[in-house]
Amino acid sequence: MNEIKARIKTFLSKFFGNHDLQLDEDIFSLGFVNSMFAMQLVLFVEQEFQIAIENEDLEFENFRTINSIANLIERKTAVLVQS
């Protein structure tokens, strides 16, 4: 597991109790996510990884799993490096 995925998993683990969340497990289907938690997740990603989540990034697919969140972060940080 790379550092980005480890940081995401650590954050999510605070909310998922004893559930051992897997990298490709759908956090929405587990029933842990409500609209308030979704906003906390977006804020965490922005602050922790120093990126801006734009309106077009706010799709369930980008936040459904640890892997999908990590992919979003990697895409956003790659754009920053190229700018």
N, CA, C and O atoms as a DFTB+ gen file, in Angstrom:
332 C
 N C O
     1  1       0.854      -1.180       0.000
     2  2       0.000       0.000       0.000
     3  2       0.897       1.239       0.000
     4  3       1.813       1.356       0.814
     5  1       0.620       2.157      -0.924
     6  2       1.458       3.353      -0.950
     7  2       1.020       4.347       0.136
     8  3       0.021       4.139       0.824
     9  1       1.786       5.417       0.268
    10  2       1.558       6.374       1.350
    11  2       0.196       7.056       1.236
    12  3      -0.481       7.245       2.246
    13  1      -0.212       7.424       0.034
    14  2      -1.510       8.090      -0.154
    15  2      -2.636       7.184       0.344
    16  3      -3.495       7.622       1.109
    17  1      -2.630       5.930      -0.087
    18  2      -3.682       4.988       0.321
    19  2      -3.649       4.754       1.830
    20  3      -4.700       4.629       2.459
    21  1      -2.469       4.694       2.409
    22  2      -2.339       4.489       3.855
    23  2      -2.943       5.675       4.614
    24  3      -3.633       5.476       5.615
    25  1      -2.695       6.897       4.154
    26  2      -3.241       8.087       4.812
    27  2      -4.761       8.127       4.701
    28  3      -5.444       8.497       5.656
    29  1      -5.294       7.749       3.541
    30  2      -6.748       7.706       3.355
    31  2      -7.357       6.655       4.279
    32  3      -8.357       6.912       4.950
    33  1      -6.751       5.477       4.307
    34  2      -7.278       4.385       5.140
    35  2      -7.256       4.771       6.614
    36  3      -8.196       4.462       7.345
    37  1      -6.209       5.435       7.057
    38  2      -6.117       5.876       8.452
    39  2      -7.261       6.831       8.780
    40  3      -7.898       6.710       9.826
    41  1      -7.518       7.780       7.884
    42  2      -8.614       8.727       8.092
    43  2      -9.952       7.995       8.154
    44  3     -10.732       8.200       9.084
    45  1     -10.219       7.142       7.165
    46  2     -11.501       6.439       7.099
    47  2     -11.699       5.497       8.283
    48  3     -12.824       5.309       8.747
    49  1     -10.616       4.909       8.768
    50  2     -10.706       3.949       9.869
    51  2     -11.272       4.580      11.135
    52  3     -11.858       3.884      11.964
    53  1     -11.103       5.892      11.293
    54  2     -11.654       6.591      12.454
    55  2     -13.179       6.498      12.474
    56  3     -13.794       6.550      13.539
    57  1     -13.785       6.361      11.299
    58  2     -15.237       6.381      11.176
    59  2     -15.842       4.992      11.000
    60  3     -17.053       4.820      11.139
    61  1     -15.005       4.001      10.695
    62  2     -15.511       2.680      10.356
    63  2     -15.335       1.674      11.485
    64  3     -15.521       0.474      11.285
    65  1     -14.980       2.156      12.659
    66  2     -14.886       1.280      13.826
    67  2     -13.937       0.119      13.608
    68  3     -12.805       0.308      13.165
    69  1     -14.397      -1.079      13.919
    70  2     -13.555      -2.266      13.824
    71  2     -13.521      -2.876      12.427
    72  3     -12.843      -3.880      12.209
    73  1     -14.237      -2.287      11.487
    74  2     -14.270      -2.829      10.122
    75  2     -12.915      -2.613       9.452
    76  3     -12.430      -1.484       9.387
    77  1     -12.303      -3.686       8.956
    78  2     -11.021      -3.586       8.256
    79  2     -11.296      -3.249       6.793
    80  3     -11.468      -4.140       5.961
    81  1     -11.333      -1.978       6.498
    82  2     -11.676      -1.488       5.167
    83  2     -10.612      -1.881       4.143
    84  3      -9.425      -1.613       4.328
    85  1     -11.052      -2.511       3.076
    86  2     -10.150      -2.929       1.998
    87  2     -10.028      -1.813       0.961
    88  3     -10.899      -0.948       0.864
    89  1      -8.947      -1.839       0.191
    90  2      -8.657      -0.767      -0.765
    91  2      -9.717      -0.619      -1.847
    92  3      -9.923       0.479      -2.365
    93  1     -10.391      -1.711      -2.194
    94  2     -11.384      -1.647      -3.269
    95  2     -12.813      -1.827      -2.759
    96  3     -13.723      -2.121      -3.535
    97  1     -13.005      -1.648      -1.456
    98  2     -14.330      -1.816      -0.849
    99  2     -15.132      -0.512      -0.980
   100  3     -14.624       0.570      -0.684
   101  1     -16.380      -0.626      -1.425
   102  2     -17.247       0.527      -1.669
   103  2     -17.758       1.081      -0.338
   104  3     -18.583       0.449       0.321
   105  1     -17.270       2.258       0.056
   106  2     -17.648       2.812       1.352
   107  2     -19.109       3.264       1.366
   108  3     -19.720       3.333       2.432
   109  1     -19.675       3.572       0.201
   110  2     -21.080       3.985       0.158
   111  2     -22.005       2.792       0.381
   112  3     -23.007       2.914       1.085
   113  1     -21.686       1.656      -0.201
   114  2     -22.542       0.479      -0.053
   115  2     -22.488      -0.103       1.360
   116  3     -23.378      -0.858       1.753
   117  1     -21.452       0.242       2.124
   118  2     -21.341      -0.239       3.501
   119  2     -22.313       0.485       4.439
   120  3     -22.578       0.027       5.550
   121  1     -22.839       1.624       3.972
   122  2     -23.805       2.363       4.774
   123  2     -23.198       3.301       5.797
   124  3     -23.916       3.822       6.651
   125  1     -21.906       3.530       5.735
   126  2     -21.254       4.423       6.694
   127  2     -21.290       5.889       6.260
   128  3     -21.041       6.781       7.071
   129  1     -21.594       6.140       4.999
   130  2     -21.426       7.481       4.449
   131  2     -22.770       8.198       4.356
   132  3     -23.727       7.686       3.775
   133  1     -22.822       9.391       4.940
   134  2     -23.948      10.289       4.740
   135  2     -23.401      11.586       4.150
   136  3     -22.194      11.701       3.935
   137  1     -24.259      12.551       3.890
   138  2     -23.798      13.773       3.221
   139  2     -22.785      14.533       4.069
   140  3     -21.851      15.123       3.527
   141  1     -22.952      14.530       5.385
   142  2     -22.000      15.229       6.253
   143  2     -20.624      14.550       6.194
   144  3     -19.597      15.223       6.112
   145  1     -20.614      13.230       6.235
   146  2     -19.343      12.512       6.142
   147  2     -18.695      12.745       4.783
   148  3     -17.474      12.880       4.698
   149  1     -19.492      12.795       3.723
   150  2     -18.947      13.024       2.382
   151  2     -18.220      14.367       2.336
   152  3     -17.158      14.472       1.722
   153  1     -18.777      15.386       2.973
   154  2     -18.114      16.699       3.008
   155  2     -16.833      16.633       3.833
   156  3     -15.829      17.245       3.470
   157  1     -16.861      15.897       4.938
   158  2     -15.643      15.724       5.747
   159  2     -14.550      15.052       4.912
   160  3     -13.378      15.423       4.989
   161  1     -14.948      14.070       4.125
   162  2     -13.995      13.351       3.289
   163  2     -13.370      14.277       2.256
   164  3     -12.159      14.238       2.043
   165  1     -14.183      15.107       1.614
   166  2     -13.673      16.062       0.624
   167  2     -12.716      17.049       1.291
   168  3     -11.649      17.335       0.748
   169  1     -13.082      17.568       2.454
   170  2     -12.208      18.503       3.172
   171  2     -10.898      17.841       3.573
   172  3      -9.831      18.444       3.453
   173  1     -10.977      16.602       4.049
   174  2      -9.762      15.856       4.405
   175  2      -8.833      15.761       3.197
   176  3      -7.643      16.055       3.308
   177  1      -9.365      15.356       2.052
   178  2      -8.545      15.183       0.843
   179  2      -7.900      16.512       0.459
   180  3      -6.709      16.562       0.153
   181  1      -8.686      17.586       0.474
   182  2      -8.131      18.897       0.097
   183  2      -7.017      19.330       1.052
   184  3      -5.957      19.776       0.612
   185  1      -7.255      19.200       2.340
   186  2      -6.281      19.678       3.330
   187  2      -5.067      18.764       3.438
   188  3      -3.930      19.235       3.492
   189  1      -5.307      17.475       3.468
   190  2      -4.227      16.507       3.663
   191  2      -3.263      16.473       2.476
   192  3      -2.058      16.291       2.647
   193  1      -3.812      16.650       1.268
   194  2      -2.991      16.490       0.067
   195  2      -2.792      17.811      -0.693
   196  3      -2.239      17.830      -1.793
   197  1      -3.250      18.907      -0.087
   198  2      -3.024      20.244      -0.648
   199  2      -3.494      20.355      -2.100
   200  3      -2.762      20.833      -2.967
   201  1      -4.728      19.904      -2.349
   202  2      -5.315      20.006      -3.684
   203  2      -6.705      20.613      -3.550
   204  3      -7.299      20.605      -2.471
   205  1      -7.211      21.136      -4.652
   206  2      -8.573      21.674      -4.685
   207  2      -9.472      20.663      -5.389
   208  3      -9.188      20.227      -6.505
   209  1     -10.550      20.303      -4.723
   210  2     -11.543      19.427      -5.342
   211  2     -12.567      20.332      -6.028
   212  3     -13.279      21.094      -5.374
   213  1     -12.625      20.237      -7.333
   214  2     -13.532      21.069      -8.132
   215  2     -14.902      20.403      -8.224
   216  3     -15.054      19.227      -7.891
   217  1     -15.904      21.171      -8.683
   218  2     -17.257      20.621      -8.831
   219  2     -17.273      19.376      -9.698
   220  3     -17.994      18.424      -9.401
   221  1     -16.482      19.370     -10.772
   222  2     -16.477      18.201     -11.668
   223  2     -15.840      16.971     -11.024
   224  3     -16.022      15.856     -11.513
   225  1     -15.097      17.161      -9.936
   226  2     -14.493      16.032      -9.214
   227  2     -15.477      15.379      -8.242
   228  3     -15.239      14.264      -7.776
   229  1     -16.575      16.063      -7.935
   230  2     -17.515      15.596      -6.920
   231  2     -18.475      14.550      -7.482
   232  3     -19.684      14.769      -7.562
   233  1     -17.916      13.428      -7.861
   234  2     -18.702      12.299      -8.352
   235  2     -18.463      11.118      -7.423
   236  3     -17.363      10.934      -6.902
   237  1     -19.516      10.313      -7.220
   238  2     -19.379       9.146      -6.346
   239  2     -18.197       8.274      -6.750
   240  3     -17.485       7.754      -5.891
   241  1     -17.987       8.113      -8.042
   242  2     -16.920       7.222      -8.512
   243  2     -15.547       7.649      -7.999
   244  3     -14.681       6.799      -7.791
   245  1     -15.334       8.937      -7.792
   246  2     -14.042       9.428      -7.306
   247  2     -13.827       9.168      -5.816
   248  3     -12.696       9.241      -5.336
   249  1     -14.897       8.866      -5.082
   250  2     -14.799       8.725      -3.627
   251  2     -15.318       7.388      -3.120
   252  3     -15.439       7.193      -1.911
   253  1     -15.622       6.474      -4.015
   254  2     -16.275       5.209      -3.659
   255  2     -15.362       4.246      -2.889
   256  3     -15.826       3.538      -1.995
   257  1     -14.064       4.216      -3.231
   258  2     -13.118       3.296      -2.589
   259  2     -11.823       4.043      -2.263
   260  3     -11.588       5.147      -2.753
   261  1     -10.996       3.424      -1.433
   262  2      -9.679       4.008      -1.153
   263  2      -8.898       4.139      -2.456
   264  3      -8.241       5.153      -2.689
   265  1      -8.968       3.119      -3.300
   266  2      -8.247       3.177      -4.581
   267  2      -8.734       4.336      -5.447
   268  3      -7.922       5.033      -6.054
   269  1     -10.050       4.550      -5.511
   270  2     -10.563       5.621      -6.373
   271  2     -10.193       6.999      -5.817
   272  3      -9.916       7.920      -6.585
   273  1     -10.187       7.147      -4.501
   274  2      -9.771       8.419      -3.895
   275  2      -8.290       8.668      -4.189
   276  3      -7.900       9.781      -4.541
   277  1      -7.478       7.638      -4.045
   278  2      -6.039       7.762      -4.332
   279  2      -5.815       8.122      -5.802
   280  3      -4.950       8.942      -6.112
   281  1      -6.584       7.517      -6.706
   282  2      -6.457       7.841      -8.137
   283  2      -6.797       9.297      -8.397
   284  3      -6.115       9.961      -9.177
   285  1      -7.844       9.802      -7.755
   286  2      -8.214      11.211      -7.899
   287  2      -7.071      12.105      -7.418
   288  3      -6.702      13.062      -8.099
   289  1      -6.520      11.801      -6.263
   290  2      -5.421      12.600      -5.706
   291  2      -4.217      12.567      -6.641
   292  3      -3.592      13.599      -6.887
   293  1      -3.892      11.394      -7.161
   294  2      -2.744      11.281      -8.073
   295  2      -2.973      12.070      -9.358
   296  3      -2.049      12.702      -9.871
   297  1      -4.202      12.036      -9.884
   298  2      -4.511      12.838     -11.079
   299  2      -4.390      14.326     -10.797
   300  3      -3.815      15.069     -11.593
   301  1      -4.940      14.768      -9.648
   302  2      -4.910      16.183      -9.299
   303  2      -3.477      16.658      -9.033
   304  3      -3.106      17.757      -9.446
   305  1      -2.679      15.848      -8.355
   306  2      -1.306      16.276      -8.063
   307  2      -0.440      16.218      -9.315
   308  3       0.518      16.982      -9.428
   309  1      -0.750      15.337     -10.252
   310  2      -0.004      15.292     -11.517
   311  2      -0.244      16.554     -12.309
   312  3       0.670      17.070     -12.953
   313  1      -1.476      17.063     -12.270
   314  2      -1.805      18.314     -12.959
   315  2      -1.032      19.465     -12.338
   316  3      -0.534      20.339     -13.047
   317  1      -0.931      19.466     -11.006
   318  2      -0.197      20.532     -10.319
   319  2       1.282      20.522     -10.695
   320  3       1.888      21.579     -10.876
   321  1       1.852      19.348     -10.810
   322  2       3.268      19.226     -11.142
   323  2       3.512      19.734     -12.570
   324  3       4.519      20.388     -12.840
   325  1       2.584      19.425     -13.473
   326  2       2.741      19.824     -14.870
   327  2       2.503      21.319     -15.079
   328  3       3.004      21.886     -16.050
   329  1       1.752      21.967     -14.190
   330  2       1.411      23.392     -14.351
   331  2       2.609      24.285     -14.172
   332  3       2.490      25.505     -14.276
